[in-house]
Amino acid sequence: MKVSSDQRTSPLASRLEGAKLRSNKIRIDVADGPDAGLSADLPGPEARVGTAKNCEFVLTDPTVSRLHVVLRIEGDALRVIDPGSQNGTAVDGTRVRDAFAKPDSAIVIGRTTRVRLFDRRNVI
């Protein structure tokens, strides 16, 4: 079926609106769970989070997998990748496997640990 030019979808905007990342640094603050109060500034552009000692951000929460989530800065966005954790990952209340988050998104890892990604120095 041929689609005429007046039936094609037009883009809403030429670029995404909202906060943008300025650097590859990832700030993680744990707000809830056994590791509440733990925080780190990680160099990025990628950080592995889990209970394994080889993760850049190590948690002790028993509901967190050895490699629970990978955080990756891609351009102006923060990508959240759950490589198959046992208890799942949620971004701003939505369970995800691979999603993009805002710089101030709340990420739930496992059942109890709420990780906050936040660093105003990295946001325009």
PDB file of N, CA, C and O in Angstrom, residues 47-119:
ATOM      1  N   ALA A  47      28.297   2.120  34.797  1.00  0.00           N
ATOM      2  CA  ALA A  47      28.503   1.616  36.150  1.00  0.00           C
ATOM      3  C   ALA A  47      27.630   0.387  36.360  1.00  0.00           C
ATOM      4  O   ALA A  47      26.447   0.401  36.045  1.00  0.00           O
ATOM      5  N   ARG A  48      28.242  -0.661  36.895  1.00  0.00           N
ATOM      6  CA  ARG A  48      27.504  -1.875  37.242  1.00  0.00           C
ATOM      7  C   ARG A  48      27.143  -1.814  38.715  1.00  0.00           C
ATOM      8  O   ARG A  48      27.974  -1.470  39.555  1.00  0.00           O
ATOM      9  N   VAL A  49      25.884  -2.164  39.029  1.00  0.00           N
ATOM     10  CA  VAL A  49      25.383  -2.124  40.401  1.00  0.00           C
ATOM     11  C   VAL A  49      24.886  -3.518  40.767  1.00  0.00           C
ATOM     12  O   VAL A  49      24.129  -4.130  40.011  1.00  0.00           O
ATOM     13  N   GLY A  50      25.316  -4.006  41.926  1.00  0.00           N
ATOM     14  CA  GLY A  50      24.894  -5.319  42.392  1.00  0.00           C
ATOM     15  C   GLY A  50      25.627  -5.697  43.659  1.00  0.00           C
ATOM     16  O   GLY A  50      26.293  -4.864  44.281  1.00  0.00           O
ATOM     17  N   THR A  51      25.542  -6.969  44.032  1.00  0.00           N
ATOM     18  CA  THR A  51      26.216  -7.437  45.250  1.00  0.00           C
ATOM     19  C   THR A  51      27.596  -8.014  44.969  1.00  0.00           C
ATOM     20  O   THR A  51      28.360  -8.263  45.902  1.00  0.00           O
ATOM     21  N   ALA A  52      27.954  -8.235  43.719  1.00  0.00           N
ATOM     22  CA  ALA A  52      29.266  -8.781  43.375  1.00  0.00           C
ATOM     23  C   ALA A  52      30.360  -7.753  43.650  1.00  0.00           C
ATOM     24  O   ALA A  52      30.171  -6.552  43.433  1.00  0.00           O
ATOM     25  N   LYS A  53      31.478  -8.228  44.104  1.00  0.00           N
ATOM     26  CA  LYS A  53      32.604  -7.345  44.451  1.00  0.00           C
ATOM     27  C   LYS A  53      33.180  -6.624  43.233  1.00  0.00           C
ATOM     28  O   LYS A  53      33.831  -5.596  43.378  1.00  0.00           O
ATOM     29  N   ASN A  54      32.941  -7.147  42.028  1.00  0.00           N
ATOM     30  CA  ASN A  54      33.491  -6.495  40.841  1.00  0.00           C
ATOM     31  C   ASN A  54      32.568  -5.415  40.271  1.00  0.00           C
ATOM     32  O   ASN A  54      32.865  -4.820  39.246  1.00  0.00           O
ATOM     33  N   CYS A  55      31.442  -5.137  40.929  1.00  0.00           N
ATOM     34  CA  CYS A  55      30.567  -4.032  40.506  1.00  0.00           C
ATOM     35  C   CYS A  55      31.181  -2.713  40.955  1.00  0.00           C
ATOM     36  O   CYS A  55      31.874  -2.647  41.975  1.00  0.00           O
ATOM     37  N   GLU A  56      30.913  -1.654  40.219  1.00  0.00           N
ATOM     38  CA  GLU A  56      31.411  -0.332  40.617  1.00  0.00           C
ATOM     39  C   GLU A  56      30.677   0.182  41.848  1.00  0.00           C
ATOM     40  O   GLU A  56      31.228   0.970  42.616  1.00  0.00           O
ATOM     41  N   PHE A  57      29.419  -0.229  42.037  1.00  0.00           N
ATOM     42  CA  PHE A  57      28.636   0.171  43.211  1.00  0.00           C
ATOM     43  C   PHE A  57      28.088  -1.116  43.828  1.00  0.00           C
ATOM     44  O   PHE A  57      27.220  -1.764  43.246  1.00  0.00           O
ATOM     45  N   VAL A  58      28.633  -1.493  44.994  1.00  0.00           N
ATOM     46  CA  VAL A  58      28.300  -2.761  45.630  1.00  0.00           C
ATOM     47  C   VAL A  58      27.297  -2.538  46.755  1.00  0.00           C
ATOM     48  O   VAL A  58      27.487  -1.683  47.627  1.00  0.00           O
ATOM     49  N   LEU A  59      26.203  -3.324  46.713  1.00  0.00           N
ATOM     50  CA  LEU A  59      25.159  -3.274  47.731  1.00  0.00           C
ATOM     51  C   LEU A  59      25.160  -4.575  48.531  1.00  0.00           C
ATOM     52  O   LEU A  59      25.643  -5.603  48.055  1.00  0.00           O
ATOM     53  N   THR A  60      24.588  -4.533  49.746  1.00  0.00           N
ATOM     54  CA  THR A  60      24.507  -5.733  50.591  1.00  0.00           C
ATOM     55  C   THR A  60      23.090  -6.285  50.680  1.00  0.00           C
ATOM     56  O   THR A  60      22.869  -7.328  51.281  1.00  0.00           O
ATOM     57  N   ASP A  61      22.128  -5.620  50.096  1.00  0.00           N
ATOM     58  CA  ASP A  61      20.723  -6.026  50.130  1.00  0.00           C
ATOM     59  C   ASP A  61      20.588  -7.442  49.558  1.00  0.00           C
ATOM     60  O   ASP A  61      20.964  -7.686  48.418  1.00  0.00           O
ATOM     61  N   PRO A  62      20.028  -8.400  50.337  1.00  0.00           N
ATOM     62  CA  PRO A  62      19.905  -9.774  49.841  1.00  0.00           C
ATOM     63  C   PRO A  62      18.920  -9.943  48.682  1.00  0.00           C
ATOM     64  O   PRO A  62      18.910 -10.989  48.035  1.00  0.00           O
ATOM     65  N   THR A  63      18.104  -8.936  48.386  1.00  0.00           N
ATOM     66  CA  THR A  63      17.183  -9.032  47.250  1.00  0.00           C
ATOM     67  C   THR A  63      17.793  -8.457  45.971  1.00  0.00           C
ATOM     68  O   THR A  63      17.137  -8.414  44.936  1.00  0.00           O
ATOM     69  N   VAL A  64      19.044  -8.030  46.047  1.00  0.00           N
ATOM     70  CA  VAL A  64      19.762  -7.497  44.889  1.00  0.00           C
ATOM     71  C   VAL A  64      20.645  -8.606  44.319  1.00  0.00           C
ATOM     72  O   VAL A  64      21.341  -9.307  45.055  1.00  0.00           O
ATOM     73  N   SER A  65      20.612  -8.778  43.009  1.00  0.00           N
ATOM     74  CA  SER A  65      21.421  -9.793  42.329  1.00  0.00           C
ATOM     75  C   SER A  65      22.886  -9.386  42.272  1.00  0.00           C
ATOM     76  O   SER A  65      23.228  -8.216  42.469  1.00  0.00           O
ATOM     77  N   ARG A  66      23.745 -10.368  41.963  1.00  0.00           N
ATOM     78  CA  ARG A  66      25.187 -10.067  41.871  1.00  0.00           C
ATOM     79  C   ARG A  66      25.446  -8.946  40.881  1.00  0.00           C
ATOM     80  O   ARG A  66      26.161  -8.004  41.181  1.00  0.00           O
ATOM     81  N   LEU A  67      24.897  -9.058  39.686  1.00  0.00           N
ATOM     82  CA  LEU A  67      24.902  -7.944  38.717  1.00  0.00           C
ATOM     83  C   LEU A  67      23.439  -7.632  38.471  1.00  0.00           C
ATOM     84  O   LEU A  67      22.760  -8.326  37.736  1.00  0.00           O
ATOM     85  N   HIS A  68      22.956  -6.607  39.137  1.00  0.00           N
ATOM     86  CA  HIS A  68      21.523  -6.321  39.106  1.00  0.00           C
ATOM     87  C   HIS A  68      21.158  -5.355  37.984  1.00  0.00           C
ATOM     88  O   HIS A  68      20.158  -5.540  37.300  1.00  0.00           O
ATOM     89  N   VAL A  69      21.960  -4.326  37.815  1.00  0.00           N
ATOM     90  CA  VAL A  69      21.630  -3.305  36.820  1.00  0.00           C
ATOM     91  C   VAL A  69      22.914  -2.653  36.312  1.00  0.00           C
ATOM     92  O   VAL A  69      23.906  -2.561  37.032  1.00  0.00           O
ATOM     93  N   VAL A  70      22.862  -2.250  35.049  1.00  0.00           N
ATOM     94  CA  VAL A  70      23.950  -1.495  34.438  1.00  0.00           C
ATOM     95  C   VAL A  70      23.398  -0.114  34.108  1.00  0.00           C
ATOM     96  O   VAL A  70      22.350   0.008  33.471  1.00  0.00           O
ATOM     97  N   LEU A  71      24.087   0.916  34.558  1.00  0.00           N
ATOM     98  CA  LEU A  71      23.714   2.302  34.268  1.00  0.00           C
ATOM     99  C   LEU A  71      24.716   2.820  33.237  1.00  0.00           C
ATOM    100  O   LEU A  71      25.923   2.701  33.431  1.00  0.00           O
ATOM    101  N   ARG A  72      24.210   3.386  32.158  1.00  0.00           N
ATOM    102  CA  ARG A  72      25.091   3.831  31.085  1.00  0.00           C
ATOM    103  C   ARG A  72      24.637   5.184  30.560  1.00  0.00           C
ATOM    104  O   ARG A  72      23.472   5.351  30.197  1.00  0.00           O
ATOM    105  N   ILE A  73      25.556   6.114  30.500  1.00  0.00           N
ATOM    106  CA  ILE A  73      25.247   7.416  29.900  1.00  0.00           C
ATOM    107  C   ILE A  73      25.445   7.284  28.396  1.00  0.00           C
ATOM    108  O   ILE A  73      26.505   6.874  27.924  1.00  0.00           O
ATOM    109  N   GLU A  74      24.374   7.609  27.663  1.00  0.00           N
ATOM    110  CA  GLU A  74      24.399   7.570  26.204  1.00  0.00           C
ATOM    111  C   GLU A  74      23.922   8.919  25.697  1.00  0.00           C
ATOM    112  O   GLU A  74      22.738   9.222  25.747  1.00  0.00           O
ATOM    113  N   GLY A  75      24.858   9.721  25.229  1.00  0.00           N
ATOM    114  CA  GLY A  75      24.520  11.072  24.779  1.00  0.00           C
ATOM    115  C   GLY A  75      24.009  11.893  25.948  1.00  0.00           C
ATOM    116  O   GLY A  75      24.685  12.040  26.956  1.00  0.00           O
ATOM    117  N   ASP A  76      22.787  12.411  25.827  1.00  0.00           N
ATOM    118  CA  ASP A  76      22.173  13.213  26.880  1.00  0.00           C
ATOM    119  C   ASP A  76      21.262  12.384  27.778  1.00  0.00           C
ATOM    120  O   ASP A  76      20.493  12.939  28.545  1.00  0.00           O
ATOM    121  N   ALA A  77      21.324  11.068  27.676  1.00  0.00           N
ATOM    122  CA  ALA A  77      20.382  10.220  28.406  1.00  0.00           C
ATOM    123  C   ALA A  77      21.110   9.212  29.295  1.00  0.00           C
ATOM    124  O   ALA A  77      22.265   8.862  29.056  1.00  0.00           O
ATOM    125  N   LEU A  78      20.402   8.731  30.303  1.00  0.00           N
ATOM    126  CA  LEU A  78      20.906   7.688  31.182  1.00  0.00           C
ATOM    127  C   LEU A  78      20.118   6.414  30.903  1.00  0.00           C
ATOM    128  O   LEU A  78      18.905   6.363  31.077  1.00  0.00           O
ATOM    129  N   ARG A  79      20.807   5.396  30.455  1.00  0.00           N
ATOM    130  CA  ARG A  79      20.178   4.121  30.123  1.00  0.00           C
ATOM    131  C   ARG A  79      20.292   3.177  31.322  1.00  0.00           C
ATOM    132  O   ARG A  79      21.354   3.061  31.928  1.00  0.00           O
ATOM    133  N   VAL A  80      19.200   2.502  31.646  1.00  0.00           N
ATOM    134  CA  VAL A  80      19.125   1.552  32.749  1.00  0.00           C
ATOM    135  C   VAL A  80      18.876   0.179  32.136  1.00  0.00           C
ATOM    136  O   VAL A  80      17.854  -0.037  31.489  1.00  0.00           O
ATOM    137  N   ILE A  81      19.817  -0.748  32.351  1.00  0.00           N
ATOM    138  CA  ILE A  81      19.716  -2.076  31.760  1.00  0.00           C
ATOM    139  C   ILE A  81      19.729  -3.113  32.877  1.00  0.00           C
ATOM    140  O   ILE A  81      20.683  -3.187  33.649  1.00  0.00           O
ATOM    141  N   ASP A  82      18.667  -3.905  32.965  1.00  0.00           N
ATOM    142  CA  ASP A  82      18.596  -5.016  33.913  1.00  0.00           C
ATOM    143  C   ASP A  82      18.923  -6.271  33.113  1.00  0.00           C
ATOM    144  O   ASP A  82      18.134  -6.705  32.275  1.00  0.00           O
ATOM    145  N   PRO A  83      20.112  -6.871  33.347  1.00  0.00           N
ATOM    146  CA  PRO A  83      20.528  -8.017  32.526  1.00  0.00           C
ATOM    147  C   PRO A  83      19.898  -9.346  32.939  1.00  0.00           C
ATOM    148  O   PRO A  83      20.375 -10.403  32.543  1.00  0.00           O
ATOM    149  N   GLY A  84      18.811  -9.298  33.722  1.00  0.00           N
ATOM    150  CA  GLY A  84      18.125 -10.530  34.116  1.00  0.00           C
ATOM    151  C   GLY A  84      18.165 -10.779  35.606  1.00  0.00           C
ATOM    152  O   GLY A  84      18.277 -11.920  36.043  1.00  0.00           O
ATOM    153  N   SER A  85      18.045  -9.731  36.397  1.00  0.00           N
ATOM    154  CA  SER A  85      18.083  -9.882  37.853  1.00  0.00           C
ATOM    155  C   SER A  85      16.900 -10.725  38.341  1.00  0.00           C
ATOM    156  O   SER A  85      15.869 -10.809  37.685  1.00  0.00           O
ATOM    157  N   GLN A  86      17.069 -11.317  39.510  1.00  0.00           N
ATOM    158  CA  GLN A  86      16.035 -12.171  40.090  1.00  0.00           C
ATOM    159  C   GLN A  86      14.779 -11.383  40.470  1.00  0.00           C
ATOM    160  O   GLN A  86      13.667 -11.818  40.213  1.00  0.00           O
ATOM    161  N   ASN A  87      14.946 -10.212  41.101  1.00  0.00           N
ATOM    162  CA  ASN A  87      13.804  -9.464  41.638  1.00  0.00           C
ATOM    163  C   ASN A  87      13.419  -8.224  40.835  1.00  0.00           C
ATOM    164  O   ASN A  87      12.520  -7.493  41.216  1.00  0.00           O
ATOM    165  N   GLY A  88      14.077  -7.967  39.734  1.00  0.00           N
ATOM    166  CA  GLY A  88      13.669  -6.898  38.850  1.00  0.00           C
ATOM    167  C   GLY A  88      14.141  -5.509  39.225  1.00  0.00           C
ATOM    168  O   GLY A  88      14.691  -5.268  40.294  1.00  0.00           O
ATOM    169  N   THR A  89      13.897  -4.587  38.300  1.00  0.00           N
ATOM    170  CA  THR A  89      14.287  -3.183  38.418  1.00  0.00           C
ATOM    171  C   THR A  89      13.118  -2.325  37.972  1.00  0.00           C
ATOM    172  O   THR A  89      12.458  -2.644  36.984  1.00  0.00           O
ATOM    173  N   ALA A  90      12.859  -1.241  38.694  1.00  0.00           N
ATOM    174  CA  ALA A  90      11.808  -0.300  38.304  1.00  0.00           C
ATOM    175  C   ALA A  90      12.396   1.099  38.201  1.00  0.00           C
ATOM    176  O   ALA A  90      13.221   1.491  39.014  1.00  0.00           O
ATOM    177  N   VAL A  91      11.976   1.830  37.184  1.00  0.00           N
ATOM    178  CA  VAL A  91      12.371   3.230  37.009  1.00  0.00           C
ATOM    179  C   VAL A  91      11.117   4.077  37.174  1.00  0.00           C
ATOM    180  O   VAL A  91      10.150   3.906  36.423  1.00  0.00           O
ATOM    181  N   ASP A  92      11.126   4.940  38.168  1.00  0.00           N
ATOM    182  CA  ASP A  92       9.989   5.816  38.453  1.00  0.00           C
ATOM    183  C   ASP A  92       8.670   5.032  38.515  1.00  0.00           C
ATOM    184  O   ASP A  92       7.651   5.446  37.980  1.00  0.00           O
ATOM    185  N   GLY A  93       8.721   3.860  39.151  1.00  0.00           N
ATOM    186  CA  GLY A  93       7.520   3.073  39.378  1.00  0.00           C
ATOM    187  C   GLY A  93       7.156   2.080  38.291  1.00  0.00           C
ATOM    188  O   GLY A  93       6.214   1.316  38.449  1.00  0.00           O
ATOM    189  N   THR A  94       7.907   2.036  37.191  1.00  0.00           N
ATOM    190  CA  THR A  94       7.614   1.116  36.100  1.00  0.00           C
ATOM    191  C   THR A  94       8.717   0.070  36.001  1.00  0.00           C
ATOM    192  O   THR A  94       9.899   0.425  35.901  1.00  0.00           O
ATOM    193  N   ARG A  95       8.333  -1.217  36.027  1.00  0.00           N
ATOM    194  CA  ARG A  95       9.327  -2.282  35.910  1.00  0.00           C
ATOM    195  C   ARG A  95       9.920  -2.265  34.503  1.00  0.00           C
ATOM    196  O   ARG A  95       9.188  -2.157  33.514  1.00  0.00           O
ATOM    197  N   VAL A  96      11.256  -2.373  34.438  1.00  0.00           N
ATOM    198  CA  VAL A  96      11.953  -2.267  33.155  1.00  0.00           C
ATOM    199  C   VAL A  96      13.026  -3.337  33.012  1.00  0.00           C
ATOM    200  O   VAL A  96      13.513  -3.880  33.996  1.00  0.00           O
ATOM    201  N   ARG A  97      13.394  -3.607  31.777  1.00  0.00           N
ATOM    202  CA  ARG A  97      14.564  -4.431  31.439  1.00  0.00           C
ATOM    203  C   ARG A  97      15.626  -3.537  30.793  1.00  0.00           C
ATOM    204  O   ARG A  97      16.806  -3.725  31.004  1.00  0.00           O
ATOM    205  N   ASP A  98      15.169  -2.601  29.980  1.00  0.00           N
ATOM    206  CA  ASP A  98      16.062  -1.689  29.273  1.00  0.00           C
ATOM    207  C   ASP A  98      15.264  -0.413  29.028  1.00  0.00           C
ATOM    208  O   ASP A  98      14.283  -0.429  28.289  1.00  0.00           O
ATOM    209  N   ALA A  99      15.666   0.663  29.679  1.00  0.00           N
ATOM    210  CA  ALA A  99      14.903   1.909  29.591  1.00  0.00           C
ATOM    211  C   ALA A  99      15.836   3.094  29.764  1.00  0.00           C
ATOM    212  O   ALA A  99      16.976   2.946  30.201  1.00  0.00           O
ATOM    213  N   PHE A 100      15.316   4.264  29.443  1.00  0.00           N
ATOM    214  CA  PHE A 100      16.049   5.497  29.682  1.00  0.00           C
ATOM    215  C   PHE A 100      15.421   6.206  30.871  1.00  0.00           C
ATOM    216  O   PHE A 100      14.195   6.240  31.002  1.00  0.00           O
ATOM    217  N   ALA A 101      16.267   6.741  31.737  1.00  0.00           N
ATOM    218  CA  ALA A 101      15.815   7.419  32.950  1.00  0.00           C
ATOM    219  C   ALA A 101      16.219   8.884  32.900  1.00  0.00           C
ATOM    220  O   ALA A 101      17.146   9.262  32.177  1.00  0.00           O
ATOM    221  N   LYS A 102      15.512   9.689  33.667  1.00  0.00           N
ATOM    222  CA  LYS A 102      15.892  11.090  33.838  1.00  0.00           C
ATOM    223  C   LYS A 102      17.033  11.141  34.851  1.00  0.00           C
ATOM    224  O   LYS A 102      17.195  10.226  35.652  1.00  0.00           O
ATOM    225  N   PRO A 103      17.819  12.211  34.859  1.00  0.00           N
ATOM    226  CA  PRO A 103      18.909  12.298  35.825  1.00  0.00           C
ATOM    227  C   PRO A 103      18.447  12.211  37.282  1.00  0.00           C
ATOM    228  O   PRO A 103      19.209  11.800  38.143  1.00  0.00           O
ATOM    229  N   ASP A 104      17.205  12.581  37.583  1.00  0.00           N
ATOM    230  CA  ASP A 104      16.726  12.527  38.968  1.00  0.00           C
ATOM    231  C   ASP A 104      15.725  11.387  39.192  1.00  0.00           C
ATOM    232  O   ASP A 104      14.979  11.394  40.156  1.00  0.00           O
ATOM    233  N   SER A 105      15.733  10.380  38.323  1.00  0.00           N
ATOM    234  CA  SER A 105      14.812   9.254  38.457  1.00  0.00           C
ATOM    235  C   SER A 105      15.109   8.428  39.706  1.00  0.00           C
ATOM    236  O   SER A 105      16.257   8.322  40.133  1.00  0.00           O
ATOM    237  N   ALA A 106      14.056   7.812  40.251  1.00  0.00           N
ATOM    238  CA  ALA A 106      14.194   6.858  41.350  1.00  0.00           C
ATOM    239  C   ALA A 106      14.194   5.465  40.745  1.00  0.00           C
ATOM    240  O   ALA A 106      13.308   5.117  39.973  1.00  0.00           O
ATOM    241  N   ILE A 107      15.195   4.677  41.095  1.00  0.00           N
ATOM    242  CA  ILE A 107      15.319   3.329  40.572  1.00  0.00           C
ATOM    243  C   ILE A 107      15.229   2.355  41.732  1.00  0.00           C
ATOM    244  O   ILE A 107      16.005   2.445  42.684  1.00  0.00           O
ATOM    245  N   VAL A 108      14.268   1.432  41.664  1.00  0.00           N
ATOM    246  CA  VAL A 108      14.118   0.409  42.693  1.00  0.00           C
ATOM    247  C   VAL A 108      14.821  -0.838  42.204  1.00  0.00           C
ATOM    248  O   VAL A 108      14.528  -1.350  41.122  1.00  0.00           O
ATOM    249  N   ILE A 109      15.763  -1.303  43.021  1.00  0.00           N
ATOM    250  CA  ILE A 109      16.572  -2.471  42.698  1.00  0.00           C
ATOM    251  C   ILE A 109      16.236  -3.557  43.707  1.00  0.00           C
ATOM    252  O   ILE A 109      16.355  -3.341  44.904  1.00  0.00           O
ATOM    253  N   GLY A 110      15.804  -4.709  43.225  1.00  0.00           N
ATOM    254  CA  GLY A 110      15.370  -5.758  44.142  1.00  0.00           C
ATOM    255  C   GLY A 110      14.043  -5.361  44.757  1.00  0.00           C
ATOM    256  O   GLY A 110      13.183  -4.785  44.098  1.00  0.00           O
ATOM    257  N   ARG A 111      13.890  -5.637  46.028  1.00  0.00           N
ATOM    258  CA  ARG A 111      12.628  -5.331  46.692  1.00  0.00           C
ATOM    259  C   ARG A 111      12.671  -4.096  47.574  1.00  0.00           C
ATOM    260  O   ARG A 111      11.651  -3.473  47.809  1.00  0.00           O
ATOM    261  N   THR A 112      13.821  -3.736  48.083  1.00  0.00           N
ATOM    262  CA  THR A 112      13.820  -2.687  49.094  1.00  0.00           C
ATOM    263  C   THR A 112      14.729  -1.505  48.811  1.00  0.00           C
ATOM    264  O   THR A 112      14.543  -0.453  49.388  1.00  0.00           O
ATOM    265  N   THR A 113      15.709  -1.653  47.973  1.00  0.00           N
ATOM    266  CA  THR A 113      16.695  -0.594  47.806  1.00  0.00           C
ATOM    267  C   THR A 113      16.241   0.404  46.754  1.00  0.00           C
ATOM    268  O   THR A 113      16.050   0.056  45.602  1.00  0.00           O
ATOM    269  N   ARG A 114      16.063   1.647  47.167  1.00  0.00           N
ATOM    270  CA  ARG A 114      15.700   2.708  46.221  1.00  0.00           C
ATOM    271  C   ARG A 114      16.947   3.536  45.965  1.00  0.00           C
ATOM    272  O   ARG A 114      17.471   4.204  46.840  1.00  0.00           O
ATOM    273  N   VAL A 115      17.424   3.465  44.755  1.00  0.00           N
ATOM    274  CA  VAL A 115      18.628   4.186  44.360  1.00  0.00           C
ATOM    275  C   VAL A 115      18.204   5.447  43.637  1.00  0.00           C
ATOM    276  O   VAL A 115      17.373   5.419  42.738  1.00  0.00           O
ATOM    277  N   ARG A 116      18.760   6.566  44.041  1.00  0.00           N
ATOM    278  CA  ARG A 116      18.448   7.845  43.411  1.00  0.00           C
ATOM    279  C   ARG A 116      19.656   8.261  42.597  1.00  0.00           C
ATOM    280  O   ARG A 116      20.761   8.335  43.119  1.00  0.00           O
ATOM    281  N   LEU A 117      19.457   8.515  41.326  1.00  0.00           N
ATOM    282  CA  LEU A 117      20.515   9.013  40.460  1.00  0.00           C
ATOM    283  C   LEU A 117      20.383  10.517  40.395  1.00  0.00           C
ATOM    284  O   LEU A 117      19.361  11.013  39.934  1.00  0.00           O
ATOM    285  N   PHE A 118      21.383  11.218  40.887  1.00  0.00           N
ATOM    286  CA  PHE A 118      21.182  12.657  41.002  1.00  0.00           C
ATOM    287  C   PHE A 118      22.517  13.362  41.173  1.00  0.00           C
ATOM    288  O   PHE A 118      23.321  12.984  41.992  1.00  0.00           O
ATOM    289  N   ASP A 119      22.746  14.363  40.397  1.00  0.00           N
ATOM    290  CA  ASP A 119      23.898  15.236  40.583  1.00  0.00           C
ATOM    291  C   ASP A 119      23.642  16.492  39.779  1.00  0.00           C
ATOM    292  O   ASP A 119      23.786  16.499  38.569  1.00  0.00           O
TER     293      ASP A 119
END
